[in-house]
Coordinates of C-alpha atoms and ligand atoms in Angstrom, one line a residue:
M1 CA -1.7 29.3 -58.6
T2 CA -0.5 26.9 -61.3
T3 CA 0.9 23.5 -60.6
A4 CA 4.3 24.7 -61.7
T5 CA 4.4 27.4 -59.1
R6 CA 3.1 25.2 -56.2
P7 CA 5.8 24.4 -53.5
A8 CA 6.9 20.7 -53.4
K9 CA 4.5 18.6 -51.3
E10 CA 6.0 18.0 -47.8
T11 CA 6.5 14.4 -46.8
K12 CA 4.1 13.6 -44.0
Q13 CA 5.9 12.8 -40.8
P14 CA 4.3 10.2 -38.4
R15 CA 2.6 12.3 -35.7
Q16 CA 4.2 12.3 -32.3
L17 CA 1.7 11.1 -29.7
P18 CA 1.9 12.4 -26.2
P19 CA 3.6 10.0 -23.8
P20 CA 1.3 8.6 -21.1
N21 CA 1.2 11.0 -18.2
S22 CA -0.9 10.2 -15.1
D23 CA -0.2 13.5 -13.4
F24 CA -2.7 15.6 -15.3
Y25 CA -3.1 18.4 -12.8
G26 CA 0.6 18.6 -11.9
V27 CA 0.3 17.4 -8.3
Y28 CA 4.0 16.3 -8.3
E29 CA 4.7 20.1 -8.6
T30 CA 3.5 20.5 -5.0
L31 CA 6.8 18.8 -3.8
N32 CA 10.0 20.8 -3.3
A33 CA 13.2 20.1 -5.3
E34 CA 14.7 17.9 -2.6
E35 CA 11.6 15.8 -2.4
L36 CA 11.4 15.5 -6.1
A37 CA 14.9 14.2 -6.2
I38 CA 14.0 11.4 -3.8
L39 CA 10.9 10.6 -5.8
K40 CA 13.0 10.5 -9.0
Q41 CA 15.4 8.0 -7.3
V42 CA 12.4 5.8 -6.3
R43 CA 11.0 6.0 -9.8
G44 CA 14.3 5.1 -11.3
F45 CA 14.6 2.0 -9.0
M46 CA 11.0 0.9 -9.6
E47 CA 11.3 1.3 -13.4
S48 CA 14.7 -0.1 -13.9
K49 CA 14.9 -2.9 -11.2
V50 CA 11.3 -3.8 -10.3
A51 CA 9.3 -3.4 -13.5
P52 CA 11.4 -5.8 -15.6
I53 CA 11.1 -8.8 -13.2
I54 CA 8.0 -8.3 -11.1
T55 CA 5.4 -10.0 -13.3
K56 CA 7.4 -13.3 -13.1
Y57 CA 7.4 -13.1 -9.3
W58 CA 3.7 -12.2 -9.3
V59 CA 2.8 -15.2 -11.4
E60 CA 5.0 -17.5 -9.2
D61 CA 3.6 -16.1 -5.9
S62 CA 7.1 -15.3 -4.7
F63 CA 9.0 -12.3 -3.3
P64 CA 12.0 -10.8 -5.2
F65 CA 14.6 -11.1 -2.4
E66 CA 17.2 -10.2 -5.0
L67 CA 16.0 -6.6 -4.8
L68 CA 16.5 -6.1 -1.1
P69 CA 20.1 -4.8 -1.3
A70 CA 19.0 -2.1 -3.8
V71 CA 16.0 -1.2 -1.7
K72 CA 18.2 -0.7 1.3
E73 CA 20.4 1.6 -0.8
L74 CA 17.5 3.8 -1.5
N75 CA 17.6 4.8 2.2
I76 CA 13.9 5.3 2.5
G77 CA 13.3 3.3 5.7
G78 CA 11.4 5.4 8.2
L79 CA 10.2 8.0 5.6
G80 CA 8.0 10.4 7.3
M81 CA 9.4 9.6 10.8
Q82 CA 11.8 11.8 12.6
G83 CA 14.9 10.7 14.5
Y84 CA 16.0 7.1 15.4
G85 CA 17.9 6.7 12.1
C86 CA 14.7 7.2 10.1
R87 CA 14.8 9.0 6.7
G88 CA 12.5 11.7 8.0
G89 CA 10.8 14.0 5.4
S90 CA 7.1 14.9 5.2
L91 CA 4.2 12.5 5.1
A92 CA 3.3 14.1 1.7
L93 CA 6.6 12.7 0.4
L94 CA 5.9 9.3 2.0
G95 CA 2.5 9.4 0.1
F96 CA 4.1 10.2 -3.2
V97 CA 6.8 7.5 -2.7
V98 CA 4.2 4.7 -2.0
M99 CA 2.1 6.0 -4.9
E100 CA 5.1 5.9 -7.2
M101 CA 5.9 2.3 -6.0
A102 CA 2.3 1.2 -6.6
R103 CA 2.4 2.8 -10.1
I104 CA 4.8 0.0 -11.0
D105 CA 3.8 -2.7 -8.5
P106 CA 1.2 -2.5 -5.7
S107 CA 2.7 -5.6 -4.1
F108 CA 6.0 -3.9 -3.7
A109 CA 4.3 -0.8 -2.2
T110 CA 2.5 -3.1 0.2
F111 CA 5.7 -4.9 1.3
F112 CA 7.2 -1.5 2.1
G113 CA 4.0 -0.2 3.6
V114 CA 3.7 -3.1 6.0
H115 CA 7.3 -2.8 7.1
D116 CA 7.5 1.0 7.3
G117 CA 4.0 2.1 8.1
L118 CA 2.5 -0.8 10.1
A119 CA 5.5 -2.3 11.9
M120 CA 7.8 0.7 12.3
G121 CA 4.8 3.0 12.6
S122 CA 3.4 0.9 15.6
I123 CA 6.7 1.4 17.4
Y124 CA 7.1 5.0 16.4
I125 CA 3.5 5.9 17.5
D126 CA 3.0 3.5 20.4
G127 CA 6.5 2.6 21.6
S128 CA 8.4 4.1 24.6
E129 CA 11.6 6.2 23.9
E130 CA 13.7 3.2 24.8
Q131 CA 11.8 0.9 22.4
K132 CA 12.1 3.4 19.6
Q133 CA 15.9 3.7 20.2
K134 CA 16.3 0.0 20.2
W135 CA 14.1 -1.2 17.3
L136 CA 13.7 1.7 14.8
P137 CA 17.4 2.2 13.7
P138 CA 17.9 -1.4 12.3
M139 CA 14.4 -1.3 10.8
A140 CA 15.1 2.0 9.2
R141 CA 18.2 0.5 7.7
M142 CA 16.0 -2.4 6.6
E143 CA 18.3 -4.9 8.3
K144 CA 15.3 -6.0 10.2
I145 CA 12.0 -6.3 8.4
G146 CA 8.7 -6.1 10.2
C147 CA 5.1 -7.3 10.0
F148 CA 1.8 -6.3 11.8
G149 CA -0.5 -9.0 13.2
L150 CA -4.0 -7.7 14.0
T151 CA -6.5 -9.7 11.8
E152 CA -7.5 -13.2 12.9
P153 CA -9.1 -16.1 11.1
L154 CA -12.4 -15.3 12.8
V155 CA -12.1 -11.6 13.4
G156 CA -11.4 -9.0 10.7
S157 CA -13.5 -5.9 10.6
G158 CA -14.5 -6.4 14.3
T159 CA -11.0 -6.3 15.7
A160 CA -11.7 -3.3 17.9
G161 CA -13.8 -5.3 20.3
G162 CA -13.5 -8.9 19.3
L163 CA -9.8 -10.0 19.3
T164 CA -9.5 -13.6 20.4
T165 CA -5.7 -13.7 20.7
T166 CA -5.0 -13.3 24.4
A167 CA -2.1 -11.9 26.5
K168 CA -1.7 -13.0 30.1
R169 CA 0.8 -11.3 32.3
E170 CA 3.0 -13.4 34.6
G171 CA 5.5 -11.2 36.5
D172 CA 7.6 -9.5 33.8
T173 CA 6.5 -11.9 31.1
W174 CA 3.5 -11.9 28.8
I175 CA 2.1 -15.2 27.4
L176 CA 0.4 -14.9 24.0
N177 CA -2.0 -17.4 22.6
G178 CA -4.1 -17.3 19.4
E179 CA -3.9 -17.0 15.6
K180 CA -3.4 -14.2 13.1
K181 CA -4.4 -14.4 9.4
W182 CA -3.3 -12.5 6.3
I183 CA -0.1 -11.1 7.9
G184 CA 2.0 -9.5 5.2
N185 CA 5.8 -10.2 5.3
S186 CA 5.3 -12.6 8.2
T187 CA 6.7 -15.7 6.5
W188 CA 10.2 -14.3 6.4
C189 CA 10.4 -11.1 8.5
D190 CA 12.3 -10.6 11.8
V191 CA 10.0 -8.5 13.9
S192 CA 6.3 -9.1 14.4
I193 CA 4.0 -6.6 16.0
I194 CA 1.2 -8.7 17.6
W195 CA -2.0 -7.3 18.9
A196 CA -3.7 -9.2 21.7
R197 CA -6.4 -8.8 24.3
D198 CA -5.1 -8.5 27.8
L199 CA -7.0 -11.0 29.9
A200 CA -6.8 -8.7 33.0
D201 CA -8.4 -5.6 31.6
N202 CA -9.8 -6.8 28.3
Q203 CA -7.9 -4.1 26.4
V204 CA -6.0 -4.6 23.1
K205 CA -2.2 -4.3 23.6
G206 CA 0.7 -4.5 21.2
F207 CA 3.8 -6.7 21.5
I208 CA 7.1 -6.7 19.7
V209 CA 7.9 -10.4 19.0
E210 CA 11.3 -11.6 17.6
N211 CA 9.5 -14.2 15.6
K212 CA 12.5 -16.1 14.3
T213 CA 13.9 -16.9 17.8
T214 CA 10.8 -17.0 20.0
P215 CA 9.5 -20.5 20.8
G216 CA 5.8 -21.2 20.1
F217 CA 5.6 -18.7 17.2
S218 CA 4.9 -20.5 13.8
V219 CA 3.8 -19.2 10.4
E220 CA 2.3 -20.9 7.4
K221 CA 2.3 -19.2 4.0
I222 CA -1.2 -18.4 2.6
E223 CA -1.3 -19.9 -0.8
H224 CA -3.5 -19.4 -3.9
K225 CA -4.1 -15.6 -3.6
I226 CA -5.3 -13.8 -6.7
A227 CA -4.1 -10.4 -5.7
L228 CA -0.8 -8.8 -4.4
K229 CA 0.7 -12.2 -5.1
V230 CA 4.3 -10.9 -4.5
V231 CA 3.5 -10.1 -0.9
Q232 CA 4.0 -13.2 1.3
N233 CA 1.0 -13.4 3.6
G234 CA 1.1 -15.7 6.5
H235 CA -1.2 -17.5 9.0
I236 CA 0.5 -17.1 12.4
T237 CA 0.0 -19.5 15.3
L238 CA 1.0 -18.3 18.8
N239 CA 1.3 -21.1 21.2
N240 CA 2.3 -19.9 24.7
V241 CA 4.6 -17.4 23.2
R242 CA 6.6 -15.7 26.0
V243 CA 7.4 -12.0 25.5
P244 CA 9.1 -9.8 28.1
E245 CA 7.3 -6.7 29.5
A246 CA 10.1 -4.7 27.8
N247 CA 8.6 -5.7 24.5
R248 CA 5.0 -4.5 25.2
L249 CA 4.4 -1.3 23.4
Q250 CA 4.4 1.1 26.3
S251 CA 1.9 3.6 24.8
G252 CA -0.4 1.0 23.3
N253 CA -3.0 0.5 26.0
S254 CA -6.2 0.1 24.1
F255 CA -7.5 -0.3 20.5
K256 CA -7.6 3.5 20.3
D257 CA -3.8 3.3 20.2
T258 CA -3.9 0.6 17.5
A259 CA -6.2 2.9 15.5
R260 CA -3.6 5.7 15.7
V261 CA -1.4 3.5 13.6
L262 CA -4.2 2.5 11.3
K263 CA -5.1 6.1 10.6
M264 CA -1.6 6.6 9.1
T265 CA -1.6 3.4 7.2
R266 CA -5.0 4.1 5.7
Y267 CA -3.6 7.4 4.7
A268 CA -0.8 5.5 2.8
V269 CA -3.2 3.0 1.2
A270 CA -5.2 5.8 -0.4
W271 CA -1.9 6.9 -2.1
M272 CA -1.1 3.3 -3.1
A273 CA -4.6 2.8 -4.6
T274 CA -4.1 6.0 -6.7
G275 CA -0.7 4.7 -7.8
C276 CA -2.2 1.4 -8.8
A277 CA -4.8 3.2 -11.0
M278 CA -2.0 5.4 -12.5
G279 CA 0.0 2.3 -13.5
A280 CA -3.1 0.7 -15.2
Y281 CA -4.0 3.9 -16.9
E282 CA -0.5 4.5 -18.4
A283 CA -0.4 0.9 -19.6
A284 CA -3.9 1.2 -21.1
L285 CA -3.1 4.5 -22.8
Q286 CA 0.1 3.2 -24.4
Y287 CA -1.9 0.2 -25.6
A288 CA -4.6 2.5 -27.1
Q289 CA -2.0 4.4 -29.0
T290 CA -0.4 1.4 -30.5
R291 CA -3.1 -1.3 -30.9
L292 CA -4.6 -1.1 -34.4
Q293 CA -8.2 -2.2 -35.3
F294 CA -10.0 -1.2 -38.5
G295 CA -6.7 0.1 -39.6
K296 CA -6.5 2.8 -36.9
P297 CA -5.1 3.0 -33.3
I298 CA -8.0 2.0 -31.0
G299 CA -7.2 5.3 -29.1
S300 CA -8.7 7.2 -32.0
F301 CA -12.2 5.7 -31.3
Q302 CA -14.6 7.8 -29.3
M303 CA -15.7 5.0 -26.9
V304 CA -12.1 4.1 -26.1
Q305 CA -11.3 7.8 -25.5
D306 CA -14.3 7.8 -23.1
L307 CA -12.7 5.0 -21.1
L308 CA -9.4 6.9 -20.9
A309 CA -11.1 10.2 -20.0
K310 CA -13.0 8.5 -17.1
M311 CA -9.8 6.9 -15.9
I312 CA -7.8 10.1 -15.8
Q313 CA -10.7 11.9 -14.1
N314 CA -10.7 9.3 -11.3
I315 CA -7.0 9.5 -10.9
T316 CA -6.9 13.3 -10.9
A317 CA -9.7 13.5 -8.3
S318 CA -7.9 11.0 -6.1
Q319 CA -4.6 12.8 -6.4
C320 CA -6.1 16.1 -5.5
L321 CA -7.9 14.5 -2.5
I322 CA -4.8 12.8 -1.1
T323 CA -2.6 15.9 -1.6
R324 CA -5.1 17.9 0.5
M325 CA -5.1 15.0 3.0
A326 CA -1.4 15.4 3.3
Q327 CA -1.9 19.2 4.0
L328 CA -4.4 18.3 6.8
Q329 CA -1.8 16.0 8.3
V330 CA 0.8 18.9 8.3
E331 CA -1.8 21.2 9.9
G332 CA -2.4 18.6 12.6
K333 CA -6.0 18.2 11.5
L334 CA -6.1 14.8 10.0
S335 CA -8.8 12.7 11.7
D336 CA -9.7 9.0 11.4
A337 CA -12.7 10.1 9.3
H338 CA -10.4 12.1 6.9
A339 CA -8.2 9.0 6.4
A340 CA -11.3 6.7 6.1
L341 CA -12.8 9.0 3.4
A342 CA -9.6 9.0 1.4
K343 CA -9.0 5.2 1.7
A344 CA -12.6 4.4 0.7
F345 CA -12.7 6.9 -2.2
A346 CA -9.3 6.2 -3.7
T347 CA -9.6 2.4 -3.5
A348 CA -13.1 2.5 -5.0
K349 CA -12.0 4.8 -7.8
S350 CA -8.9 2.7 -8.3
R351 CA -11.0 -0.5 -8.6
E352 CA -13.2 1.2 -11.2
T353 CA -10.2 2.6 -13.1
V354 CA -8.3 -0.7 -13.4
A355 CA -11.5 -2.4 -14.6
W356 CA -11.7 0.1 -17.4
A357 CA -8.1 -0.4 -18.2
R358 CA -8.6 -4.1 -18.4
E359 CA -11.6 -3.6 -20.6
L360 CA -9.6 -1.4 -23.0
L361 CA -7.1 -4.2 -23.5
G362 CA -9.8 -6.6 -24.7
G363 CA -8.7 -10.2 -24.4
N364 CA -5.1 -9.2 -23.6
G365 CA -6.5 -7.6 -20.5
I366 CA -6.9 -10.9 -18.7
S367 CA -3.4 -12.1 -19.5
S368 CA -0.6 -11.6 -17.0
D369 CA 1.7 -11.0 -19.9
Y370 CA 0.2 -7.5 -19.9
K371 CA 0.7 -5.7 -16.7
V372 CA -2.9 -4.3 -16.6
A373 CA -4.1 -7.7 -15.4
R374 CA -1.8 -7.4 -12.3
F375 CA -3.1 -4.0 -11.4
F376 CA -6.7 -5.2 -12.0
A377 CA -6.3 -8.1 -9.5
D378 CA -4.2 -6.1 -7.0
A379 CA -6.8 -3.3 -6.7
E380 CA -9.2 -5.9 -5.1
A381 CA -6.9 -6.4 -2.1
L382 CA -6.3 -2.7 -1.6
Y383 CA -10.0 -2.2 -1.6
S384 CA -10.5 -4.7 1.3
Y385 CA -7.3 -4.6 3.5
E386 CA -6.6 -2.1 6.2
G387 CA -10.3 -1.9 6.8
T388 CA -12.8 -2.7 4.1
Y389 CA -14.7 -0.1 2.0
Q390 CA -17.8 -0.6 4.3
M391 CA -15.8 -0.1 7.5
Q392 CA -14.3 3.1 6.2
N393 CA -17.8 4.3 5.3
L394 CA -19.0 3.4 8.8
I395 CA -16.1 5.5 10.3
L396 CA -17.1 8.3 8.0
G397 CA -20.8 7.8 8.7
K398 CA -20.2 8.0 12.4
A399 CA -18.3 11.3 12.0
V400 CA -20.9 13.0 9.9
T401 CA -24.0 11.8 11.8
G402 CA -22.6 11.6 15.3
L403 CA -24.1 8.1 15.5
S404 CA -22.1 4.9 15.5
A405 CA -23.5 2.0 13.3
F406 CA -20.9 -0.5 14.4
V407 CA -19.7 -0.3 18.0
Ligands
LIG1 C1 -3.7 -9.2 0.8 C2 -4.0 -8.9 2.2 C3 -3.1 -8.4 3.1 C4 -3.4 -8.2 4.4 N1 -2.4 -7.9 5.3 C5 -2.7 -7.8 6.6 C6 -1.6 -7.5 7.5 O1 -0.5 -7.4 7.2 N2 -2.0 -7.5 8.9 C7 -3.3 -7.6 9.3 O2 -3.5 -7.6 10.5 N3 -4.3 -7.9 8.4 C8 -4.0 -8.0 7.1 N4 -5.0 -8.2 6.2 C9 -6.4 -8.4 6.7 C10 -7.4 -7.3 6.3 O3 -7.1 -6.1 7.0 C11 -8.8 -7.9 6.5 O4 -9.0 -8.8 5.4 C12 -9.8 -6.8 6.4 O5 -9.7 -5.9 7.5 C13 -11.3 -7.4 6.4 O6 -11.4 -8.4 7.4 P1 -12.0 -9.8 6.9 O7 -11.2 -10.3 5.7 O8 -12.0 -10.7 8.1 O9 -13.5 -9.6 6.5 P2 -14.8 -9.5 7.4 O10 -14.6 -8.6 8.6 O11 -15.3 -10.9 7.7 O12 -15.8 -8.8 6.4 C14 -16.5 -9.5 5.4 C15 -17.5 -8.5 4.7 O13 -18.4 -8.1 5.7 C16 -18.4 -6.7 5.7 N5 -18.7 -6.2 7.1 C17 -18.2 -6.6 8.2 N6 -18.7 -5.9 9.2 C18 -19.6 -5.1 8.7 C19 -20.5 -4.1 9.3 N7 -20.5 -3.8 10.6 N8 -21.3 -3.4 8.4 C20 -21.2 -3.6 7.1 N9 -20.4 -4.5 6.5 C21 -19.6 -5.2 7.3 C22 -17.0 -6.2 5.2 O14 -17.0 -4.9 4.7 C23 -16.7 -7.3 4.2 O15 -17.3 -6.9 2.9 C24 -4.7 -8.4 4.8 C25 -5.7 -8.8 3.9 C26 -5.4 -9.1 2.6 C27 -6.4 -9.6 1.7

């Protein structure tokens, strides 16, 4: 073929690169259309309202109260809980929602998880019918926000047998004394679930405290955190706090009942940790497609692709695990050990993934001007709160060996 007969050379179009997608195995497709619509609504809120402002709040250690009206409009209070003005829906949907929140901001997911899972969950799981009817509707509408006070300055992993906060009954009143540390939302919320040891029978019991109006209840903000900086964590002091018997969680009679709440919140943290890794991966992938070195996008280098491949492997493994965990819950088979395995695995893989994302950004990976740094720091808190990695493995170790290494 001569030059004269050759067709005109096509102008080379810049190649369209695939947009970052952290749902490689299509786990979102396990939801039905109605659930997907709710998730889309949450994604829209997180991307349009939270994402543009959250780094500023994270850097300043402050909470975006300006977002509360829009959060209330989402109508997701009490997701996964039935009746009492709660949104209802499956626990799978709840998992996807908190994963979606953490994909943009793990602090925001934690704020919601503390209110919805820990505070409302305690009342839903351990409260009487009367208590549920009284407290859950305003909390579902997010008119009243809750916190959950279990950890103490001197007792964290050992809360099952070692709580030092005491509850003493005098007639129809309980008197609480002690301190609680790390309590999320406590600096500004309305309802505190406080766990204390009953001096009469030495058992852990839960109390609903209207913290803004109850004398003897004070909170100091915990400053200088390096993770989940948007969440306002407080150090609570209880000095002869008087609570009516009507506010004692009527089905919370020992730590076993506290653990029923923790099982469900560990379930949720596994989803959050996966969302945290997804957010970091998507940001890192976008960076890899646009950052040029040696005249090429760094995403074209084999060793950078290796980092991205390992990240999406971790994320996909975690997503498949937690989706199965949700099925176990539906089948009524979810055990403490199932939730512990998922919490331990997903938080450990998330921690590994965000570190690779940070590495991929080079120097920019340590600057809060790039969101990967926020995910990198936040993964540390997810790894340790709601029971550390070691404590989850001890719960799992006890289940598989039949031998307890810790109590
Ligand atoms: C950001 C953030 C938010 C939080 N929010 C809340 C909240 O809202 N409400 C609340 O009640 N608590 C909250 N916590 C507390 C959290 O749950 C505890 O920090 C956690 O359970 C660990 O307790 P600790 O920090 O006292 O560590 P410790 O129990 O002192 O543990 C220190 C280390 O020792 C290890 N360890 C302890 N015992 C054993 C053992 N038997 N075998 C092997 N290793 C062991 C642990 O794994 C850990 O590595 C929050 C914490 C953080 C950081």
